[in-house]
XYZ file of N, CA and C in Angstrom:
723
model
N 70.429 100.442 59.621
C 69.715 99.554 60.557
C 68.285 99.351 60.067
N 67.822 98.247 59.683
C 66.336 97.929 59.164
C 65.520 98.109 60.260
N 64.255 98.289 59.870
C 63.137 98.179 60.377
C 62.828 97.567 61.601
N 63.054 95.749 61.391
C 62.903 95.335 61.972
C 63.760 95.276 63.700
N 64.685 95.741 63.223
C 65.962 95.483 64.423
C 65.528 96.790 64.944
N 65.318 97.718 64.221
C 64.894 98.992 65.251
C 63.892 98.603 66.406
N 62.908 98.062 65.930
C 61.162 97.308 66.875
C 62.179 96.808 67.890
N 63.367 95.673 67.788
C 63.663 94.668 68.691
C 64.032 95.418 69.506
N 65.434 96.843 69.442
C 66.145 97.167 70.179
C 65.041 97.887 71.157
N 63.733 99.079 70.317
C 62.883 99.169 71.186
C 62.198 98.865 72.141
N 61.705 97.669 71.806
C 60.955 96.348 72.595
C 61.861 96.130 74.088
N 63.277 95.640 73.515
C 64.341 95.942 74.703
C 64.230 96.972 75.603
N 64.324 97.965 75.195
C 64.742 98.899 76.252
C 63.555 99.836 76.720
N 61.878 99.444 76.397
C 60.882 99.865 76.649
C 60.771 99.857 77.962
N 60.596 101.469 78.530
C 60.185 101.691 79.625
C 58.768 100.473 80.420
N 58.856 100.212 81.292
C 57.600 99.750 82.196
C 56.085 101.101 82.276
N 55.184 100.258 82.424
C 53.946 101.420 82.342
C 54.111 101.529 83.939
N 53.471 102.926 83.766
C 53.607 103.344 85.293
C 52.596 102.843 86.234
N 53.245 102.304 87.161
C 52.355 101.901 88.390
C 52.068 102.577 89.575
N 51.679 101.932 90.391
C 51.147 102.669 91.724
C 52.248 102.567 92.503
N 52.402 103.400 93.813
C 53.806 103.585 94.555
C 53.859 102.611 95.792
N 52.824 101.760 95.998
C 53.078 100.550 96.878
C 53.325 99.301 95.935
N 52.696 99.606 94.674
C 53.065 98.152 94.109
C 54.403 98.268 93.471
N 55.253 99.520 93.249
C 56.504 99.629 92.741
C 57.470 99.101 94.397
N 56.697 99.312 95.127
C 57.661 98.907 96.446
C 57.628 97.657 96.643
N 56.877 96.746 96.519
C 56.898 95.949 96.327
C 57.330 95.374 95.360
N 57.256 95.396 94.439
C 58.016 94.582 93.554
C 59.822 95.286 93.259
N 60.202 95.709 94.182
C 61.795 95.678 94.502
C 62.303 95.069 95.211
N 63.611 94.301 94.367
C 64.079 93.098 95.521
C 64.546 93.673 96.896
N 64.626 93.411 97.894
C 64.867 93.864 99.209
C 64.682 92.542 100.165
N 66.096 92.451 100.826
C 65.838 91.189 102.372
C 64.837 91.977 103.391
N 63.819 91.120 103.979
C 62.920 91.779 104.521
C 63.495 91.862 105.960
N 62.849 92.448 107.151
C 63.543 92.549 108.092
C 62.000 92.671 108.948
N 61.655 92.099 109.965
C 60.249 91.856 110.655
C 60.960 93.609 111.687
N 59.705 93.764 112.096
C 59.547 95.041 113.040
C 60.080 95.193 114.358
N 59.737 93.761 115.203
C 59.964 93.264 115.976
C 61.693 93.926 115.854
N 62.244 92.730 115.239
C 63.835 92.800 114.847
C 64.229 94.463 114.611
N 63.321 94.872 113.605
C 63.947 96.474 113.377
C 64.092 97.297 114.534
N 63.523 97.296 115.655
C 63.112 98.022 116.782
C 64.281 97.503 117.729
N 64.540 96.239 117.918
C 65.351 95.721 119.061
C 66.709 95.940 118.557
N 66.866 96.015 116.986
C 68.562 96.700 116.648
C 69.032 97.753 116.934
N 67.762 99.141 117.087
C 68.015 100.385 117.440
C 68.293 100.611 118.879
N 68.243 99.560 119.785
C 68.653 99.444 120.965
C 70.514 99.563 121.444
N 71.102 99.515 120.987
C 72.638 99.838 120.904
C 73.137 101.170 120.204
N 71.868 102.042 119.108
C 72.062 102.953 119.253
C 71.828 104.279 119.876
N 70.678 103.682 121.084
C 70.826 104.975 121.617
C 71.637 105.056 123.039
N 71.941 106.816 123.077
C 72.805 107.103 123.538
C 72.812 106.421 125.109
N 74.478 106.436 126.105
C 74.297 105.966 126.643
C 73.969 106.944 127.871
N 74.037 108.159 128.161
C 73.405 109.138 128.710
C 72.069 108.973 128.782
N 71.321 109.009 127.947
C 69.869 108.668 127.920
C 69.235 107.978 128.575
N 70.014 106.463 128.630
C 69.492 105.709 129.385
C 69.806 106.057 130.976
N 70.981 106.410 131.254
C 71.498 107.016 132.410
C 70.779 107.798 132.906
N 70.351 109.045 132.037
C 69.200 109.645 132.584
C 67.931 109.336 133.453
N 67.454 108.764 132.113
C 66.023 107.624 132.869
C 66.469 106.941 134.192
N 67.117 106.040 134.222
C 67.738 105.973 135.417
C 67.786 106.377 136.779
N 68.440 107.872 136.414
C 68.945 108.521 137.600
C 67.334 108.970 138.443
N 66.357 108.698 138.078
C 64.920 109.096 138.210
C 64.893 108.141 139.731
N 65.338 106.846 139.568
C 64.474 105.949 140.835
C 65.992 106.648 141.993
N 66.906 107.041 141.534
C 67.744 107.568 142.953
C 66.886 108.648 143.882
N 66.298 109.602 143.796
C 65.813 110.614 144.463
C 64.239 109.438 144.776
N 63.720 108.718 144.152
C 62.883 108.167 144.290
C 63.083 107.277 145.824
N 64.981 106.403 146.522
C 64.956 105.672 146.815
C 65.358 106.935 147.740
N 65.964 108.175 147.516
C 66.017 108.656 148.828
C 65.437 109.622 149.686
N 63.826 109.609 148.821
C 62.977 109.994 149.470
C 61.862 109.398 150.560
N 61.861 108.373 149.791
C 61.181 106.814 150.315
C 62.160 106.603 151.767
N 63.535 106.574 152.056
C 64.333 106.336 152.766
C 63.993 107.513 154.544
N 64.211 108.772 153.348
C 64.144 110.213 154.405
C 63.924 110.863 154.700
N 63.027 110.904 153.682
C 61.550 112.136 153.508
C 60.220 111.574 153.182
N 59.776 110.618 153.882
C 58.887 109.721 153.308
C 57.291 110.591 152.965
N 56.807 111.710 153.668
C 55.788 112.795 153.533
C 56.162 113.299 152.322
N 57.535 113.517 152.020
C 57.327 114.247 150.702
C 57.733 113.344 149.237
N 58.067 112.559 149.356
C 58.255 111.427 148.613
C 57.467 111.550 146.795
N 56.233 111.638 147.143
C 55.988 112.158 145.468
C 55.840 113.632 145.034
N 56.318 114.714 146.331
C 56.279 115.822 145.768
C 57.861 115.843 145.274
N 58.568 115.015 145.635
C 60.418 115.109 145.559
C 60.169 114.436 143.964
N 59.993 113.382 143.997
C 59.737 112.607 142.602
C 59.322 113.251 141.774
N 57.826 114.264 141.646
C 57.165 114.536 140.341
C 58.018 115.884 140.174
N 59.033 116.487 140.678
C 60.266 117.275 140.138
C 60.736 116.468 139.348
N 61.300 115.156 139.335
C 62.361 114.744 138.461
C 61.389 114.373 137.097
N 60.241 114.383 137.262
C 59.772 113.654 136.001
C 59.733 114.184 134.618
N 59.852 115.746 134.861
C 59.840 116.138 133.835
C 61.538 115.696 132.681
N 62.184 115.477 133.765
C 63.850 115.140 133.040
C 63.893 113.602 132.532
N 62.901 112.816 132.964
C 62.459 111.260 132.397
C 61.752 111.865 130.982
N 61.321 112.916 130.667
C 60.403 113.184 129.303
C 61.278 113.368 128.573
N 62.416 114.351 129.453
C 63.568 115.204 128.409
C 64.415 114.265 127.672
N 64.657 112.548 128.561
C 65.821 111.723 127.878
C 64.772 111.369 126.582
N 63.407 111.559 126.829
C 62.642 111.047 125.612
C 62.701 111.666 124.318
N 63.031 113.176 124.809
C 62.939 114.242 123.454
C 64.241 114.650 123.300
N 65.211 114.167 124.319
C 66.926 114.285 123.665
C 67.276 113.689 122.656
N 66.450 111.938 122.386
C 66.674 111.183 121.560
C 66.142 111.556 120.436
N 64.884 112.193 120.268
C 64.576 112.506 118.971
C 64.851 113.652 117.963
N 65.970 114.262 118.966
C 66.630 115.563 118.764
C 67.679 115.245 118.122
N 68.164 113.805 118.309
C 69.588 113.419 118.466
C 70.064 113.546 116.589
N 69.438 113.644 115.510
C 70.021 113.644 114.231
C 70.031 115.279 113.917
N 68.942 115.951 114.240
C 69.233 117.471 114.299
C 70.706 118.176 114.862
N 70.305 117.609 115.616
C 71.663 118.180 116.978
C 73.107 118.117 115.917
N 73.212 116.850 115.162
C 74.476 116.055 115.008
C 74.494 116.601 112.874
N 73.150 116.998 112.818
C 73.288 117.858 111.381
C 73.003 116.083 110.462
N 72.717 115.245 111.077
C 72.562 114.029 109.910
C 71.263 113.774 109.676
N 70.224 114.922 109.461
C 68.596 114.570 108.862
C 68.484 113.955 107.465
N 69.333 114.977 107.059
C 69.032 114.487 104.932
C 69.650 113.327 104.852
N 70.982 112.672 105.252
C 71.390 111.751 105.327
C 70.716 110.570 105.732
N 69.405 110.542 106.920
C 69.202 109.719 107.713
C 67.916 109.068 106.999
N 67.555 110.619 106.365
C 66.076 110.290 105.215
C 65.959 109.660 104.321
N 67.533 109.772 103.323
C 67.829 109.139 102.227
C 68.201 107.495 102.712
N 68.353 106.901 103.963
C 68.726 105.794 104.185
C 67.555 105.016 103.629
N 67.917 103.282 104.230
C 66.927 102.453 104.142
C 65.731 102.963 104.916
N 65.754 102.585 106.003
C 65.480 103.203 106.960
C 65.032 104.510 107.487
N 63.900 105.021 107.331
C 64.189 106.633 107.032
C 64.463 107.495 108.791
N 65.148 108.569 108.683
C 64.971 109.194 110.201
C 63.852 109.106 110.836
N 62.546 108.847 110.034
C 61.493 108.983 110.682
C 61.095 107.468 111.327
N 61.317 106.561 110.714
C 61.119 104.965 111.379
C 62.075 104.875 112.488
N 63.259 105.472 111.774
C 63.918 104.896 113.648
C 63.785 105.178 114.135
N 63.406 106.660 114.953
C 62.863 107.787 115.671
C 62.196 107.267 116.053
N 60.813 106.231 115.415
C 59.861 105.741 116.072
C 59.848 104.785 116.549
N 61.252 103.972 116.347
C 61.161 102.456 116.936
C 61.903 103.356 118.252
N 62.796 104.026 118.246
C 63.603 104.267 119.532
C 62.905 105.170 120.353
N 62.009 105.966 120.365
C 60.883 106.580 121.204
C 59.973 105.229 122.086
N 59.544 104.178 120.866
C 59.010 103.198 121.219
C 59.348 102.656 122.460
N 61.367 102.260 122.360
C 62.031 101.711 122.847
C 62.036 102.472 124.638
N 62.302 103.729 124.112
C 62.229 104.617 125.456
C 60.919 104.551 126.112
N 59.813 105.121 125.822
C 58.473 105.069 125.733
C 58.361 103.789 127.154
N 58.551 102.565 126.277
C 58.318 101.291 127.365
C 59.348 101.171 128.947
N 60.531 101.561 128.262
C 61.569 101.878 129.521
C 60.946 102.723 130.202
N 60.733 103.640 130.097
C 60.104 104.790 130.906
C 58.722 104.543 132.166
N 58.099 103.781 130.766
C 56.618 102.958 131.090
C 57.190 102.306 132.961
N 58.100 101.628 132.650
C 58.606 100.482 133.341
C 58.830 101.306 134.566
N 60.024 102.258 134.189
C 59.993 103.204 135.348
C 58.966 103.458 136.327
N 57.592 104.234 135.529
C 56.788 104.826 136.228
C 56.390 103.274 137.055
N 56.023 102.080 136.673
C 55.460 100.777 137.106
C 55.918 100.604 138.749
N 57.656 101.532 138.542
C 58.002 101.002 140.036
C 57.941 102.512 141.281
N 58.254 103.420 140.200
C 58.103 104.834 141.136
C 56.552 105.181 141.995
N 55.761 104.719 141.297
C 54.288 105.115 141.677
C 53.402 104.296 142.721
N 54.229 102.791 142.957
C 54.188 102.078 143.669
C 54.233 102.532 145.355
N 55.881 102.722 144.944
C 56.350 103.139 145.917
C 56.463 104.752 146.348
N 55.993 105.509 145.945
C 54.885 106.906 145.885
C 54.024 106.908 146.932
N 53.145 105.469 146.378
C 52.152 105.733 146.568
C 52.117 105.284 148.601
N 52.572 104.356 148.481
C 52.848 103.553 149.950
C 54.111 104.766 150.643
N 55.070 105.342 150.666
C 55.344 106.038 150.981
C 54.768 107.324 151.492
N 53.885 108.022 150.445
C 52.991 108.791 150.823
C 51.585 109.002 151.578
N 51.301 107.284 151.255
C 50.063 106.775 151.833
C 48.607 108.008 151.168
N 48.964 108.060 150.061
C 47.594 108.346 149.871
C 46.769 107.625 148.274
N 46.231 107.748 147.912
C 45.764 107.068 146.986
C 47.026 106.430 145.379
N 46.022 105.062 145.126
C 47.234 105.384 143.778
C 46.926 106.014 143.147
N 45.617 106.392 142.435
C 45.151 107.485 141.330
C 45.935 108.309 141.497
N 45.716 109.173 143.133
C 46.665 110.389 143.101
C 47.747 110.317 142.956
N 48.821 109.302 143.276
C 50.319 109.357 142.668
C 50.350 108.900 141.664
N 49.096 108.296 140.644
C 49.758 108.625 139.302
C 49.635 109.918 138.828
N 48.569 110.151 138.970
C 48.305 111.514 138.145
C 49.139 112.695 138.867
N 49.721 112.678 140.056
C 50.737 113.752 140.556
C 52.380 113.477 140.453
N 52.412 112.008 139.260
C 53.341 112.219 138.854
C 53.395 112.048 137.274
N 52.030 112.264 136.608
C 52.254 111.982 135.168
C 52.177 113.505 134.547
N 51.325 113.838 135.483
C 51.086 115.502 134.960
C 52.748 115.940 134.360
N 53.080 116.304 135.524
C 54.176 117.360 135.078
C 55.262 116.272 133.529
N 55.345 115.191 133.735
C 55.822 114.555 132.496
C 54.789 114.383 131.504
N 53.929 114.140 131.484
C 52.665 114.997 129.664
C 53.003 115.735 129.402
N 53.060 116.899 130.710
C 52.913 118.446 130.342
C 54.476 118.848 129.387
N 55.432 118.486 129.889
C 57.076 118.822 129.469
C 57.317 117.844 128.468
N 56.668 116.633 127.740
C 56.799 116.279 126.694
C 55.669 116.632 125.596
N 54.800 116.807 125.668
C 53.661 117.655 124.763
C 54.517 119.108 124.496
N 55.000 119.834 125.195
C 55.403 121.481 124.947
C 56.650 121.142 124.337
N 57.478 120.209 125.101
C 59.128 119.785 123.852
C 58.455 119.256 122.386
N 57.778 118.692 122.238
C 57.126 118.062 120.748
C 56.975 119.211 120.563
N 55.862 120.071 120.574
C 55.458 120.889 120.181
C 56.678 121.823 119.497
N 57.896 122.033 120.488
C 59.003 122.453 120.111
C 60.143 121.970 118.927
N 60.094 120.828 119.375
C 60.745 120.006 117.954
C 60.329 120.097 117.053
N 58.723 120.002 117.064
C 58.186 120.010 115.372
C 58.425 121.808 114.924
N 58.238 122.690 115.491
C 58.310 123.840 115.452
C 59.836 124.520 114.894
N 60.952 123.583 115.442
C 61.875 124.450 115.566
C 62.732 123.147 115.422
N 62.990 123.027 114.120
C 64.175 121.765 113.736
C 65.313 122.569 114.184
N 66.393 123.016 114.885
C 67.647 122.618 114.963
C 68.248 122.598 116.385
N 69.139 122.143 115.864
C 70.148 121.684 117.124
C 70.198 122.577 118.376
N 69.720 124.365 118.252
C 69.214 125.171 119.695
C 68.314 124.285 120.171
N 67.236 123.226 119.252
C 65.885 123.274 120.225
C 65.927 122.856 121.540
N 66.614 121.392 121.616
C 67.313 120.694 122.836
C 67.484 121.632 124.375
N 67.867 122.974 123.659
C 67.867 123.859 125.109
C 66.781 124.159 125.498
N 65.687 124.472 124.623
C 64.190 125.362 124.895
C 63.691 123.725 125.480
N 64.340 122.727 125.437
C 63.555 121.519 125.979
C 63.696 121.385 127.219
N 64.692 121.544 127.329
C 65.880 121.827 128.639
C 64.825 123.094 129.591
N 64.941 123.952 129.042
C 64.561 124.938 130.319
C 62.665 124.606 130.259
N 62.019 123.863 129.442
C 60.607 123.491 129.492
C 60.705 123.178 131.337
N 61.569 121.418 130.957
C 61.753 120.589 131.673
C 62.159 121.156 132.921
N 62.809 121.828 133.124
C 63.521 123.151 134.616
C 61.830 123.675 134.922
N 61.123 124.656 134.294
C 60.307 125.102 134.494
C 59.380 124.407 135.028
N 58.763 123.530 134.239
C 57.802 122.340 134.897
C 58.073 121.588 135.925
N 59.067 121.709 136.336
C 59.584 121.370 137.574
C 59.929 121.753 138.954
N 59.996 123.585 138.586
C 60.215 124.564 139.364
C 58.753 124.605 139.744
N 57.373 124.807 138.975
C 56.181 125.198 139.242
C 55.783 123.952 140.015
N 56.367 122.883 139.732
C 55.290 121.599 140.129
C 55.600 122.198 141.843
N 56.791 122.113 141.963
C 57.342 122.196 144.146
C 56.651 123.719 144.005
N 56.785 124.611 143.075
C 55.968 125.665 144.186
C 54.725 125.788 143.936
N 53.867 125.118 143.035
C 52.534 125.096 143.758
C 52.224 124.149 144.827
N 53.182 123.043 144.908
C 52.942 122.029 146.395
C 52.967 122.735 147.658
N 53.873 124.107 147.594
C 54.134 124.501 149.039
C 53.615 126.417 148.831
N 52.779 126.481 147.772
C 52.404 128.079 147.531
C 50.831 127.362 147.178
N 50.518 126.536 147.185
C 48.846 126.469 146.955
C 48.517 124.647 147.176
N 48.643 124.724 148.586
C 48.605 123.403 148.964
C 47.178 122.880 148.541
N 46.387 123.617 148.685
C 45.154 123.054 148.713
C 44.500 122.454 147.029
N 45.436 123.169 146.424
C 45.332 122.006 145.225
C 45.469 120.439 144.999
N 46.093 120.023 145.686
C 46.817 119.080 145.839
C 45.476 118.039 146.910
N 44.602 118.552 147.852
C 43.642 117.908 148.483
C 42.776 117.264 147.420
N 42.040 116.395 147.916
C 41.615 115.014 147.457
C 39.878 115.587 146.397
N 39.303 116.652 147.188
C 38.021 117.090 145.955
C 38.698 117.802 144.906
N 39.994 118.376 145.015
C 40.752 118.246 143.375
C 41.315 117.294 142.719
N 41.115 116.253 142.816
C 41.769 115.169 142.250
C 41.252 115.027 141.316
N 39.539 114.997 140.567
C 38.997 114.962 139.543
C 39.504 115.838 138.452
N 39.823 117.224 138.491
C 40.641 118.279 137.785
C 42.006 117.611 137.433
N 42.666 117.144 138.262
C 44.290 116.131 138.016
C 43.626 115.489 137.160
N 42.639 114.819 137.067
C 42.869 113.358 136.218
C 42.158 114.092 134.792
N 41.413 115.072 134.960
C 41.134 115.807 133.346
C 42.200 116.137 133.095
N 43.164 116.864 133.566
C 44.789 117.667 133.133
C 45.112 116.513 132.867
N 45.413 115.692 133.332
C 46.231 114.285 132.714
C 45.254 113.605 131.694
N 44.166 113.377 131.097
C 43.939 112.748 130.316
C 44.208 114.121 128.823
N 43.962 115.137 129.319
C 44.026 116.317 128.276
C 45.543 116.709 127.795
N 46.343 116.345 128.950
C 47.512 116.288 128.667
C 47.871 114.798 127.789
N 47.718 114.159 127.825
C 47.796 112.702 126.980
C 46.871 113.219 125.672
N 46.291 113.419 125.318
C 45.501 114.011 124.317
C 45.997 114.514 123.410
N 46.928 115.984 123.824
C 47.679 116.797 123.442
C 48.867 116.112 123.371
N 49.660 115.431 123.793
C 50.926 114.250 123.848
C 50.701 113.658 122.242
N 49.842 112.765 122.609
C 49.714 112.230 121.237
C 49.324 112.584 119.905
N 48.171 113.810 120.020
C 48.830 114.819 118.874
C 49.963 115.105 118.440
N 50.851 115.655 119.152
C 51.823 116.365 118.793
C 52.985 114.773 118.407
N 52.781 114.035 118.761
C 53.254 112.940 118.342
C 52.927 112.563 116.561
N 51.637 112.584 116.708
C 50.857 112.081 115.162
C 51.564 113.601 114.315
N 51.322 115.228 114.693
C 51.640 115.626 113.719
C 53.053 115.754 113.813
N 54.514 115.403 114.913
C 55.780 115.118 114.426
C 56.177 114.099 113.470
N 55.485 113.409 113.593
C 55.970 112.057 112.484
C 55.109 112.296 111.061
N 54.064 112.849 111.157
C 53.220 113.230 109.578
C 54.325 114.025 109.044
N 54.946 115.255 109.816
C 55.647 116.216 108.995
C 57.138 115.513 108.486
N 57.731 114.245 108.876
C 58.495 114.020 108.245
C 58.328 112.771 107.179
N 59.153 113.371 105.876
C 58.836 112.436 104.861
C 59.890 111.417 104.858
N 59.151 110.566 104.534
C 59.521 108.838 103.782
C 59.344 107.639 104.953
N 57.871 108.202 105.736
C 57.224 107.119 106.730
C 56.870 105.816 106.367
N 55.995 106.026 105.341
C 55.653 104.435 105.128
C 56.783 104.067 103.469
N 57.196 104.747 103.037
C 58.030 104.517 101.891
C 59.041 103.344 102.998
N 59.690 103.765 104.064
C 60.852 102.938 104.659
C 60.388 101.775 105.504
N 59.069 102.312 106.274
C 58.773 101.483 106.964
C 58.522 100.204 106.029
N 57.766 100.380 104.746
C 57.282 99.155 103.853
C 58.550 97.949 103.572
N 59.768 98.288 103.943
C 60.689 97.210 104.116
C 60.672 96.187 105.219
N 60.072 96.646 106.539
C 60.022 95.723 107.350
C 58.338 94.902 107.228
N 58.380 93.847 108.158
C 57.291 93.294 107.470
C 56.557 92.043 109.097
């Protein structure tokens, strides 16, 4: 083989110089898919329990309002912590089922869908609280501040400590330690209503609304460092657009 034909076959099959890892993503062919769209497809996959869950939240809501109208948001901010739990069942849901490495290696990584379908829940939930706190609040007749914040508390509090748990403790047990969070925070919320009423009076309300903004604080931490610790965030996300 001469000289020259050696150069050609080289020339051929010469590696590319190495580039940077957004401009190699980019320049791979890929159909793009907008965010919008990526988010509203993950809607058929989550479970249908989940949503059931969330759900089952405005029943005790309609039959407290109905028959217990005095206790109406102390009956409610029991269930709220189990509106957090359908939030952290879902993000449990590839652990639980053993499909992480699988879900990572996709287009798509476990970590983008996780975040479109939290998203997805997140706003459902949102929606929820829009109508429970309403009617909380007029039921109970006392302020709205106070029925939000006496019903957001105990749901910050039981989704900040499940994150905290998930990121802590990848497998399929964690779901239970979420489980009895959610029991607990729920058990304490009714017995400090009827073992230390006077918390609950109106010159503590300023303390509620620090616990709830500190609790949101801590929420979204534990949010930012669950999704930092899993890899191939913006590698997957960079497909949608």
């Amino acid at each position: 083989m001469n000289r020259e034909l050696k150069k050609q076959i080289a020339k051929a099959f010469d590696a590319p110089t190495p580039g940077r890892k957004v401009q190699f993503i980019h320049s791979l062919p890929r159909p793009h898919i907008s965010t919008k769209t990526f988010i509203c497809d993950q809607i058929p996959f989550i479970k249908k329990s989940v949503w059931l869950m969330s759900i089952l939240i405005l029943l005790p809501v309609a039959w407290a309002a109905s028959f217990a109208s005095e206790n109406t948001v102390w009956i409610v901010s029991a269930f709220t912590p189990f509106l957090a739990l359908s939030l952290i069942a879902e993000s449990t849901k590839s652990a639980i089922y053993g499909m992480n490495e699988l879900e990572m290696s996709a287009r798509f990584s476990l970590k983008s869908v996780v975040l479109a379908r939290l998203i997805i829940l997140g706003v459902f939930n949102f929606g929820i609280f829009c109508i429970i706190i309403p009617v909380c609040h007029v039921a109970n007749s006392i302020s709205f501040m106070q029925t939000g914040v006496y019903l957001f508390v105990p749901y910050l509090l039981t989704t900040s400590i499940s994150l905290y748990l998930v990121r802590r403790f990848r497998n399929k047990e964690v779901i239970y330690g979420c489980m009895a969070v959610a029991v607990f925070v729920s058990g304490v919320n009714m017995t400090l209503r009827y073992m230390a009423d006077f918390l609950f009076q109106t010159n503590y309300l300023v303390w509620w609304i620090v616990a709830a903004l500190f609790l949101f604080g801590i929420t979204a931490k534990e949010f930012y460092h669950t999704f930092k610790k899993t890899e191939g965030f913006i590698w997957n996300f960079a497909l949608t657009d």
